[in-house]
Coordinates of C-alpha atoms in Angstrom, one line a residue:
Chain A
M1046 CA -6.0 42.4 -70.7
N1047 CA -6.6 46.0 -71.7
G1048 CA -4.0 48.1 -73.4
L1049 CA -1.7 47.1 -76.3
T1050 CA -1.0 43.5 -76.7
V1051 CA 1.9 42.7 -79.1
A1052 CA 1.6 39.5 -80.9
P1053 CA 4.3 37.8 -83.0
S1054 CA 5.1 39.4 -86.4
P1055 CA 3.7 40.5 -88.8
H1056 CA 2.7 43.4 -86.5
R1057 CA -0.6 44.4 -88.0
S1058 CA -3.3 46.1 -86.1
T1059 CA -6.2 43.7 -85.7
K1060 CA -9.3 43.2 -83.7
L1061 CA -8.6 39.5 -83.5
S1062 CA -7.9 38.9 -79.8
T1063 CA -7.7 35.6 -77.9
S1064 CA -11.2 36.1 -76.6
M1065 CA -12.5 36.8 -80.2
I1066 CA -10.9 33.6 -81.5
M1067 CA -12.3 31.6 -78.6
L1068 CA -15.7 33.1 -79.1
N1069 CA -15.6 32.0 -82.8
V1070 CA -14.6 28.5 -81.8
V1071 CA -17.6 28.3 -79.4
I1072 CA -19.9 29.6 -82.2
A1073 CA -18.5 26.9 -84.5
L1074 CA -19.0 24.2 -81.9
L1075 CA -22.6 25.2 -81.1
P1076 CA -24.3 23.5 -84.1
S1077 CA -22.8 20.2 -83.1
A1078 CA -23.5 20.7 -79.4
V1079 CA -27.2 21.5 -80.2
A1080 CA -27.4 18.5 -82.5
G1081 CA -25.9 16.3 -79.7
T1082 CA -28.6 17.7 -77.3
V1083 CA -31.4 16.9 -79.8
I1084 CA -30.0 13.4 -80.4
F1085 CA -29.2 12.5 -76.8
G1086 CA -31.7 14.6 -74.8
A1087 CA -31.4 17.0 -71.9
R1088 CA -28.8 14.8 -70.2
A1089 CA -26.3 15.8 -72.9
A1090 CA -26.9 19.5 -72.3
L1091 CA -26.4 18.9 -68.6
V1092 CA -23.0 17.2 -69.3
L1093 CA -21.9 20.0 -71.5
L1094 CA -22.9 22.7 -69.0
V1095 CA -21.2 20.9 -66.1
C1096 CA -18.0 20.6 -68.1
I1097 CA -18.0 24.2 -69.0
A1098 CA -18.9 25.4 -65.5
S1099 CA -16.3 23.2 -63.8
C1100 CA -13.6 24.2 -66.3
V1101 CA -14.2 27.9 -65.7
I1102 CA -14.4 27.5 -61.9
F1103 CA -11.2 25.4 -61.8
E1104 CA -9.4 28.0 -64.0
A1105 CA -10.5 30.8 -61.7
L1106 CA -9.6 28.9 -58.5
T1107 CA -6.1 27.9 -59.7
R1108 CA -5.3 31.3 -61.0
K1109 CA -6.3 32.8 -57.7
L1110 CA -4.3 30.2 -55.7
M1111 CA -1.2 30.8 -57.8
K1112 CA -1.8 34.5 -57.4
K1113 CA -1.8 35.2 -61.1
E1114 CA -3.9 37.4 -63.3
Q1115 CA -7.4 36.0 -64.0
T1116 CA -7.8 34.6 -67.5
I1117 CA -11.3 33.3 -67.5
S1118 CA -12.5 36.3 -69.6
D1119 CA -10.5 35.0 -72.6
L1120 CA -13.0 32.2 -72.9
S1121 CA -10.3 29.5 -73.4
A1122 CA -11.7 27.6 -70.4
V1123 CA -15.2 27.7 -71.9
V1124 CA -13.8 26.1 -75.1
T1125 CA -11.9 23.4 -73.2
G1126 CA -15.0 22.6 -71.2
L1127 CA -17.2 22.5 -74.3
L1128 CA -14.7 20.3 -76.2
L1129 CA -14.3 17.9 -73.2
G1130 CA -18.1 17.7 -72.8
M1131 CA -18.6 16.9 -76.5
N1132 CA -16.0 14.1 -76.2
L1133 CA -18.0 12.3 -73.5
P1134 CA -21.0 10.0 -73.8
S1135 CA -24.2 11.6 -72.5
S1136 CA -24.7 8.9 -69.9
I1137 CA -21.4 9.7 -68.1
P1138 CA -21.8 10.3 -64.3
I1139 CA -21.5 14.0 -63.5
W1140 CA -18.7 13.6 -60.9
M1141 CA -16.5 11.9 -63.6
A1142 CA -17.0 14.8 -65.9
V1143 CA -15.8 17.1 -63.1
I1144 CA -12.7 15.0 -62.6
G1145 CA -12.1 15.2 -66.4
S1146 CA -12.4 19.0 -66.2
F1147 CA -10.0 19.1 -63.2
V1148 CA -7.3 17.1 -65.2
A1149 CA -7.8 19.3 -68.2
I1150 CA -7.6 22.7 -66.6
V1151 CA -5.5 22.2 -63.5
I1152 CA -3.0 19.5 -64.4
V1153 CA -2.6 20.0 -68.2
K1154 CA -3.2 23.8 -68.5
Q1155 CA -2.5 25.7 -65.4
L1156 CA 0.4 23.7 -63.9
F1157 CA 2.3 24.3 -67.1
G1158 CA 1.6 28.0 -67.1
G1159 CA -1.8 28.6 -68.4
I1160 CA -3.0 29.5 -71.9
G1161 CA -0.4 29.1 -74.6
Q1162 CA 2.0 27.2 -72.3
N1163 CA 0.3 23.9 -72.2
F1164 CA 2.2 21.1 -74.1
A1165 CA -0.9 19.1 -75.0
N1166 CA -4.6 19.8 -75.7
P1167 CA -6.3 20.0 -72.3
A1168 CA -9.6 18.5 -73.5
I1169 CA -7.8 15.6 -75.1
V1170 CA -5.8 14.7 -72.0
G1171 CA -8.9 15.1 -69.9
R1172 CA -10.7 12.7 -72.2
I1173 CA -7.9 10.2 -72.3
V1174 CA -7.5 10.2 -68.5
M1175 CA -11.2 9.5 -68.2
M1176 CA -11.0 6.9 -70.9
L1177 CA -8.3 5.0 -69.1
S1178 CA -9.8 5.4 -65.6
F1179 CA -13.5 4.8 -66.3
T1180 CA -13.3 2.6 -69.4
A1181 CA -16.7 1.0 -68.8
F1182 CA -18.5 4.3 -68.5
M1183 CA -16.6 6.0 -71.3
S1184 CA -17.4 3.2 -73.8
S1185 CA -21.1 2.7 -73.2
W1186 CA -23.2 5.0 -75.4
P1187 CA -26.9 5.7 -75.2
V1188 CA -28.7 4.9 -78.5
P1189 CA -29.9 8.0 -80.3
F1190 CA -33.3 9.3 -79.3
W1191 CA -33.5 6.9 -76.4
Y1192 CA -35.7 9.3 -74.6
K1193 CA -38.4 8.9 -77.2
L1194 CA -38.3 5.1 -76.9
G1195 CA -40.0 5.4 -73.5
A1196 CA -37.6 3.0 -71.9
D1197 CA -34.6 3.5 -69.5
V1198 CA -31.4 4.5 -71.1
V1199 CA -30.6 1.9 -73.8
T1200 CA -26.9 1.6 -74.7
G1201 CA -25.4 0.4 -77.8
A1202 CA -22.1 0.2 -79.6
T1203 CA -20.6 3.0 -81.7
P1204 CA -20.6 2.4 -85.4
L1205 CA -16.8 2.0 -85.2
A1206 CA -17.1 -0.8 -82.7
A1207 CA -19.9 -2.5 -84.6
G1208 CA -18.0 -2.3 -87.9
A1209 CA -18.7 -1.0 -91.3
G1210 CA -22.1 -1.8 -92.9
S1211 CA -23.9 -1.6 -89.5
I1212 CA -25.4 1.8 -90.4
S1213 CA -26.2 3.8 -93.4
Y1214 CA -24.1 6.7 -94.6
I1215 CA -26.9 9.2 -94.2
D1216 CA -27.5 8.2 -90.5
L1217 CA -23.7 8.7 -89.9
F1218 CA -23.8 12.1 -91.7
L1219 CA -26.8 13.4 -89.7
G1220 CA -25.7 11.8 -86.4
N1221 CA -28.3 9.2 -86.0
C1222 CA -25.9 6.8 -84.3
G1223 CA -24.3 6.1 -81.0
G1224 CA -21.3 8.0 -79.8
C1225 CA -20.0 10.9 -77.8
I1226 CA -22.3 14.0 -77.5
G1227 CA -20.4 16.1 -80.0
E1228 CA -18.9 13.6 -82.4
V1229 CA -22.0 12.0 -84.0
C1230 CA -23.4 14.8 -86.1
S1231 CA -20.9 15.1 -88.9
I1232 CA -22.8 17.7 -90.9
A1233 CA -22.8 20.1 -87.9
L1234 CA -19.1 19.6 -87.3
L1235 CA -18.4 20.1 -91.0
A1236 CA -20.4 23.4 -90.9
G1237 CA -18.5 24.6 -87.8
G1238 CA -15.1 23.7 -89.3
L1239 CA -15.9 25.4 -92.6
Y1240 CA -17.0 28.5 -90.7
L1241 CA -13.7 28.6 -88.8
M1242 CA -11.8 28.3 -92.0
A1243 CA -13.8 31.0 -93.7
A1244 CA -13.2 33.3 -90.7
R1245 CA -9.5 32.5 -91.0
I1246 CA -9.4 31.2 -87.4
I1247 CA -8.0 27.9 -88.4
S1248 CA -5.9 26.8 -91.4
P1249 CA -7.3 23.9 -93.5
A1250 CA -3.8 22.3 -93.6
A1251 CA -4.0 20.1 -90.6
P1252 CA -7.7 18.9 -90.9
A1253 CA -7.2 18.2 -94.6
A1254 CA -4.0 16.2 -94.1
F1255 CA -5.6 14.4 -91.1
I1256 CA -8.8 13.3 -92.8
G1257 CA -7.0 12.8 -96.1
T1258 CA -4.5 10.4 -94.6
V1259 CA -7.2 8.3 -93.0
A1260 CA -9.1 8.2 -96.3
L1261 CA -6.0 7.3 -98.3
M1262 CA -4.9 4.6 -95.9
T1263 CA -8.4 3.1 -95.8
L1264 CA -8.5 3.2 -99.6
I1265 CA -5.2 1.4 -99.9
T1266 CA -6.1 -1.3 -97.5
G1267 CA -9.5 -1.7 -99.1
G1268 CA -11.7 -0.5 -96.3
D1269 CA -14.9 1.5 -96.4
V1270 CA -13.6 5.1 -96.9
L1271 CA -16.7 7.1 -96.3
F1272 CA -17.6 5.0 -93.2
Q1273 CA -14.1 5.6 -91.7
I1274 CA -14.3 9.3 -92.2
L1275 CA -17.8 9.9 -91.0
S1276 CA -17.7 7.7 -87.9
G1277 CA -16.0 8.2 -84.6
G1278 CA -14.4 11.5 -83.5
L1279 CA -12.5 12.2 -86.7
F1280 CA -14.3 15.4 -87.7
L1281 CA -14.4 16.7 -84.1
G1282 CA -10.7 16.0 -83.7
A1283 CA -9.5 17.2 -87.1
F1284 CA -11.4 20.5 -87.1
F1285 CA -11.3 21.5 -83.5
M1286 CA -8.4 19.7 -81.7
A1287 CA -5.7 19.3 -84.4
T1288 CA -6.0 23.0 -85.0
D1289 CA -5.3 24.2 -81.4
Y1290 CA -2.9 27.2 -81.5
A1291 CA -0.7 26.3 -78.6
T1292 CA -0.2 22.6 -79.3
T1293 CA 0.1 22.3 -83.0
P1294 CA 2.9 23.4 -85.4
L1295 CA 3.1 27.0 -86.6
T1296 CA 3.9 26.7 -90.2
N1297 CA 1.7 25.2 -92.9
K1298 CA 4.3 22.6 -93.7
G1299 CA 4.4 21.6 -90.0
K1300 CA 0.6 21.5 -89.9
V1301 CA 0.5 19.1 -92.8
I1302 CA 3.1 16.8 -91.1
F1303 CA 1.0 17.0 -88.0
G1304 CA -2.1 16.0 -89.8
I1305 CA -0.5 13.1 -91.6
G1306 CA 0.9 11.8 -88.4
C1307 CA -2.5 12.1 -86.7
G1308 CA -4.1 10.3 -89.6
L1309 CA -1.6 7.4 -89.6
I1310 CA -1.8 6.8 -85.9
T1311 CA -5.6 7.0 -86.0
F1312 CA -5.7 4.5 -88.8
V1313 CA -3.3 2.1 -87.0
I1314 CA -5.2 2.3 -83.7
R1315 CA -8.6 1.9 -85.3
N1316 CA -7.6 -1.1 -87.4
Y1317 CA -4.9 -2.9 -85.3
G1318 CA -5.2 -1.4 -81.8
N1319 CA -7.1 -2.4 -78.7
Y1320 CA -9.5 0.6 -78.7
P1321 CA -12.1 1.2 -81.4
E1322 CA -11.2 4.8 -81.6
G1323 CA -7.7 6.4 -81.9
V1324 CA -8.3 10.1 -82.7
S1325 CA -7.6 11.4 -79.2
F1326 CA -4.5 9.3 -78.7
S1327 CA -3.1 10.3 -82.1
I1328 CA -3.6 14.0 -81.4
L1329 CA -1.9 13.7 -78.0
I1330 CA 1.1 11.9 -79.5
M1331 CA 1.4 14.5 -82.2
N1332 CA 1.0 17.3 -79.6
L1333 CA 4.1 15.9 -77.9
L1334 CA 6.0 15.9 -81.2
T1335 CA 5.0 19.5 -82.1
P1336 CA 8.2 21.2 -80.8
Y1337 CA 10.3 18.9 -83.0
I1338 CA 8.1 19.5 -86.1
D1339 CA 8.4 23.2 -85.5
R1340 CA 12.1 23.0 -85.4
L1341 CA 12.2 20.9 -88.6
T1342 CA 10.0 23.3 -90.5
Q1343 CA 11.4 26.6 -89.3
L1344 CA 11.0 29.2 -92.1
T1345 CA 13.8 31.3 -93.4
P1346 CA 13.0 35.0 -93.1
L1347 CA 12.4 36.7 -96.4
G1348 CA 15.8 37.9 -97.8
A1349 CA 17.8 36.1 -95.3
K1350 CA 20.5 33.7 -96.4
K1351 CA 19.7 30.1 -95.9
P1352 CA 21.9 28.6 -93.2
A1353 CA 24.6 26.6 -94.9
A1354 CA 23.8 22.9 -94.8
K1355 CA 26.0 21.0 -92.4
E1356 CA 28.4 18.7 -94.1
A1357 CA 27.4 15.1 -93.5
Chain B
M565 CA 35.7 14.2 -47.0
S566 CA 32.5 15.3 -45.4
D567 CA 32.5 17.4 -42.2
E568 CA 33.3 15.1 -39.3
K569 CA 32.2 17.7 -36.8
K570 CA 28.5 17.3 -37.6
P571 CA 26.6 15.3 -34.9
V572 CA 26.4 11.7 -35.9
I573 CA 22.6 11.7 -35.8
T574 CA 22.3 14.1 -38.7
E575 CA 23.6 11.4 -41.0
F576 CA 20.5 9.6 -40.1
T577 CA 17.9 12.4 -40.2
K578 CA 19.1 14.1 -43.4
G579 CA 18.0 11.1 -45.5
L580 CA 14.4 11.2 -44.3
I581 CA 13.2 14.5 -45.8
K582 CA 16.0 17.0 -46.5
E583 CA 18.0 14.7 -48.8
N584 CA 15.3 12.1 -49.4
P585 CA 16.8 9.8 -52.1
T586 CA 13.5 9.5 -54.1
L587 CA 11.8 12.9 -53.7
V588 CA 14.8 15.3 -53.6
T589 CA 17.8 13.6 -55.3
L590 CA 15.5 11.6 -57.6
L591 CA 17.4 8.3 -57.4
G592 CA 15.9 4.9 -57.7
M593 CA 13.0 6.0 -60.0
C594 CA 12.4 2.5 -61.4
P595 CA 11.2 0.7 -58.3
T596 CA 9.5 4.0 -57.2
L597 CA 7.2 3.9 -60.2
A598 CA 7.0 0.2 -60.7
V599 CA 6.1 -1.3 -57.3
T600 CA 4.0 1.5 -55.7
T601 CA 0.7 0.3 -56.9
Q602 CA -0.1 -0.8 -53.4
A603 CA 1.0 0.7 -50.1
S604 CA 2.1 -2.7 -48.7
N605 CA 4.4 -3.3 -51.7
G606 CA 6.0 0.1 -51.2
I607 CA 6.8 -0.8 -47.6
G608 CA 8.1 -4.2 -48.5
M609 CA 10.3 -2.9 -51.2
G610 CA 11.5 0.0 -49.0
L611 CA 12.4 -2.2 -46.1
A612 CA 14.2 -4.7 -48.3
T613 CA 16.2 -1.8 -49.8
T614 CA 16.9 -0.4 -46.3
F615 CA 18.3 -3.7 -45.1
V616 CA 20.6 -3.9 -48.1
L617 CA 21.6 -0.3 -47.8
I618 CA 22.6 -0.6 -44.1
C619 CA 24.6 -3.8 -44.7
T620 CA 26.4 -2.6 -47.8
N621 CA 27.2 0.8 -46.4
T622 CA 28.7 -0.8 -43.3
V623 CA 30.8 -3.4 -45.2
I624 CA 32.0 -1.0 -47.8
S625 CA 32.9 1.6 -45.2
A626 CA 34.8 -1.1 -43.3
L627 CA 36.7 -2.2 -46.4
K628 CA 37.3 1.2 -47.9
K629 CA 41.1 1.0 -47.2
V630 CA 41.3 -2.5 -48.7
I631 CA 39.4 -2.0 -52.0
P632 CA 41.7 -0.5 -54.7
G633 CA 40.2 2.6 -56.3
A634 CA 40.5 1.3 -59.8
V635 CA 38.1 -1.7 -59.2
R636 CA 35.9 -0.1 -56.6
L637 CA 32.7 -0.2 -58.6
P638 CA 32.9 -3.9 -59.4
S639 CA 33.7 -4.6 -55.8
F640 CA 30.7 -2.5 -54.6
I641 CA 28.4 -4.4 -57.0
V642 CA 29.6 -7.8 -55.7
I643 CA 29.0 -6.7 -52.1
I644 CA 25.6 -5.3 -52.9
A645 CA 24.6 -8.4 -55.0
S646 CA 25.5 -10.7 -52.1
F647 CA 23.2 -8.9 -49.7
V648 CA 20.4 -8.8 -52.3
T649 CA 20.7 -12.5 -52.9
F650 CA 20.6 -13.0 -49.1
I651 CA 17.4 -11.0 -48.6
E652 CA 15.8 -12.5 -51.7
F653 CA 16.2 -16.0 -50.1
I654 CA 14.8 -14.8 -46.8
M655 CA 11.8 -13.3 -48.4
K656 CA 11.1 -16.2 -50.6
R657 CA 11.0 -18.4 -47.6
S658 CA 9.2 -16.2 -45.1
M659 CA 7.1 -13.8 -47.2
P660 CA 6.2 -15.6 -50.4
D661 CA 3.2 -13.3 -51.2
L662 CA 5.4 -10.2 -51.0
Y663 CA 8.1 -12.0 -52.9
D664 CA 5.7 -12.7 -55.8
A665 CA 4.3 -9.2 -55.8
L666 CA 7.8 -7.6 -56.0
G667 CA 9.0 -10.1 -58.6
L668 CA 11.9 -9.0 -60.7
Y669 CA 12.3 -5.7 -58.8
L670 CA 13.7 -7.5 -55.8
S671 CA 16.7 -8.7 -57.7
L672 CA 17.0 -5.3 -59.3
I673 CA 17.8 -3.7 -55.9
T674 CA 21.3 -4.6 -56.9
V675 CA 21.3 -1.9 -59.6
N676 CA 19.2 0.6 -57.6
C677 CA 21.3 3.7 -57.9
I678 CA 20.5 4.8 -54.4
I679 CA 22.7 2.0 -53.1
L680 CA 25.5 2.4 -55.5
G681 CA 25.3 6.2 -55.0
R682 CA 25.5 6.0 -51.2
A683 CA 28.4 3.6 -51.5
E684 CA 30.3 5.8 -53.8
A685 CA 29.4 9.1 -52.3
F686 CA 29.3 8.3 -48.6
A687 CA 30.4 4.9 -47.4
S688 CA 33.7 4.9 -49.2
R689 CA 34.7 8.2 -47.5
N690 CA 33.2 8.0 -44.0
S691 CA 33.4 6.0 -40.8
V692 CA 31.5 2.7 -40.3
L693 CA 29.0 4.2 -37.8
R694 CA 28.2 7.2 -39.9
S695 CA 27.8 5.0 -43.0
A696 CA 25.5 2.7 -41.3
L697 CA 23.3 5.6 -40.0
D698 CA 23.4 7.1 -43.5
G699 CA 22.2 3.8 -45.0
A700 CA 19.4 3.6 -42.4
G701 CA 18.3 7.2 -43.0
N702 CA 18.3 6.9 -46.8
G703 CA 16.6 3.6 -46.7
L704 CA 13.9 4.8 -44.4
G705 CA 13.5 7.9 -46.5
F706 CA 13.1 5.7 -49.6
T707 CA 10.6 3.6 -47.7
L708 CA 8.6 6.7 -46.6
A709 CA 8.4 8.0 -50.2
L710 CA 7.3 4.6 -51.5
F711 CA 4.7 4.2 -48.8
I712 CA 3.3 7.7 -49.5
M713 CA 3.1 7.0 -53.2
G714 CA 1.8 3.5 -52.7
S715 CA -1.0 4.8 -50.4
I716 CA -2.1 7.6 -52.8
R717 CA -2.1 5.2 -55.8
E718 CA -3.8 2.4 -53.9
I719 CA -6.5 4.6 -52.3
F720 CA -7.5 6.4 -55.5
G721 CA -6.7 3.7 -58.0
A722 CA -8.0 0.6 -56.4
G723 CA -10.3 1.9 -53.6
S724 CA -8.4 0.2 -50.8
W725 CA -5.5 0.8 -48.4
M726 CA -3.1 -1.9 -47.2
G727 CA -5.4 -4.4 -48.7
I728 CA -8.5 -3.1 -46.8
Q729 CA -11.3 -2.5 -49.3
F730 CA -13.4 0.7 -48.9
G731 CA -16.2 -0.6 -51.1
I732 CA -15.7 2.1 -53.8
E733 CA -17.3 0.8 -57.0
T734 CA -15.5 3.0 -59.6
P735 CA -11.9 3.7 -58.6
V736 CA -9.9 6.1 -60.8
S737 CA -7.8 3.3 -62.3
I738 CA -5.3 5.6 -64.1
F739 CA -3.7 5.9 -60.7
I740 CA -2.4 2.4 -60.7
M741 CA -1.3 2.7 -64.3
P742 CA 2.3 3.8 -65.2
A743 CA 1.0 7.3 -66.3
G744 CA -0.7 7.8 -63.0
G745 CA 2.5 6.8 -61.3
F746 CA 4.3 9.7 -63.0
F747 CA 1.5 12.1 -62.1
V748 CA 1.6 11.1 -58.4
L749 CA 5.4 11.3 -58.3
G750 CA 5.4 14.8 -59.7
I751 CA 2.8 16.1 -57.4
V752 CA 4.4 14.5 -54.3
I753 CA 7.8 16.0 -55.3
A754 CA 6.1 19.4 -55.7
V755 CA 4.4 19.2 -52.2
V756 CA 7.7 18.1 -50.6
N757 CA 9.5 21.0 -52.2
K758 CA 6.8 23.4 -51.0
L759 CA 7.0 22.0 -47.4
A760 CA 10.8 22.2 -47.5
K761 CA 10.4 25.8 -48.7
K762 CA 12.9 25.1 -51.4
K763 CA 12.8 27.6 -54.2
P764 CA 14.1 26.7 -57.6
P765 CA 17.5 28.2 -58.1
K766 CA 17.6 31.3 -60.3
E767 CA 20.8 30.1 -62.0
L768 CA 21.9 26.6 -62.1
H769 CA 25.1 26.2 -60.1
C770 CA 26.7 23.7 -57.8
A771 CA 25.8 25.1 -54.4
G772 CA 22.7 23.5 -53.0
C773 CA 22.7 20.8 -55.6
P774 CA 21.8 17.6 -53.7
N775 CA 24.4 15.7 -55.7
E776 CA 27.2 18.1 -54.8
E777 CA 29.2 15.5 -52.9
L778 CA 29.3 13.3 -56.0
C779 CA 30.3 16.0 -58.3
E780 CA 34.0 16.3 -59.1
K781 CA 33.7 19.9 -60.3
Y782 CA 32.2 21.0 -57.1
R783 CA 34.9 19.3 -55.1
C784 CA 37.6 20.9 -57.2
D785 CA 36.1 24.3 -56.9
K786 CA 35.8 23.9 -53.1
E787 CA 39.5 22.8 -52.8
A788 CA 40.6 25.7 -55.0
K789 CA 38.7 28.1 -52.8
A790 CA 40.1 26.6 -49.6
S791 CA 43.7 26.8 -50.7

């Protein structure tokens, strides 16, 4: 990875390399990971570490098997592992987490050509495959601070499954509720997301459109807006997964379309679907549509003539 | 016309791996994905199709001079549908469990493109013996592919094989869902390609295309070269 790497235009000299971007994403995810560990105990940290380690090992092994340049130093596998781990309940059996990492890295990322070539977000597909395969394990969540209750792991429903009014907004905001390791503490996710925007790693277009659409649709249908925004994996998905470079549209217009699509699908699945949460499905579906959105929102280079509109 | 000098037996063996209808020419995807949730269903479906394939290939080859070219496809379908109805009745009587498990897909053998494809590409141009062997080879190749896929999906997705339980408590149930079917199919095709040492062509052209005998353009090119 040494030497000159030429990125798409504008060709400015920059220190921002893939590994720097990924390092920033890891930094932004840390508050939420730490919060998850505080809320769900050491078991949560173990799940996160297993996911990260297995993702990095799988990446190294597949690159070696395919006789290609090693890419673990760009930290993208660490980000995938961390994101996947944060999308799992802390009580998940360890071997299931390893299977999820295998799907994410080997099947979704490396078989399609490695970083930048994957058609969908690896962590999302890893989570969905686990969700469909081990539904019972993936939808039983330990209650917060169970380790202080002095009993065996007590499981409870997520606020989304229990319904609005089951929990106060402040508990939702701080993460004192059931859920996946990294999705419960909204304030930590918000801090991480704002950090990434301030560092210009991600554009606010997709997250704003995503969260805004969910809020608007909830408002129109008379639901509890704040509850819908703060609960479930909406913040985690909007800030960290709907902004992935390889699998979301390039232009701002495209990002807004992407975000609105995610928001609509999430809203529909949450309210009318079989599953309590639809963030991961919505991001996967919009990932698949990304090439078409990119084609629709192609920019005209400055000074170039607009291509003549085809006669209908 | 295909090369009559080739040994007759190669018409049988080519369908097993080299020109496997499911894994190389990618025909008959619908039953491949739909009924392979269990290894035994795969075998049942494969053998039923093999029976139909041998019979139709034989009959169509025998009638190839009688059937007018303009109505050959409707004629093929009538012949195929007759044999499918026949095997459907037999299975309903003697194997009711398998009949229920395969359900609609049994009647859909009629429109399985392997059968119509072999009729059009092979049986209507070759001798009866070669056509029968071609049908048997392709049918068994199809059965083999279905059996492999059914075994993988059943072992991982349900924790059993041919109905024998392994006592696994948490099978990876995505394997028996449609999405898992596509995953398994893709990986099996990749492994077969690797084993057959087939490299993807650098440029897409007719030579080496498994469907070359079906392709008018290839035939024209070949005739132009020969003359």
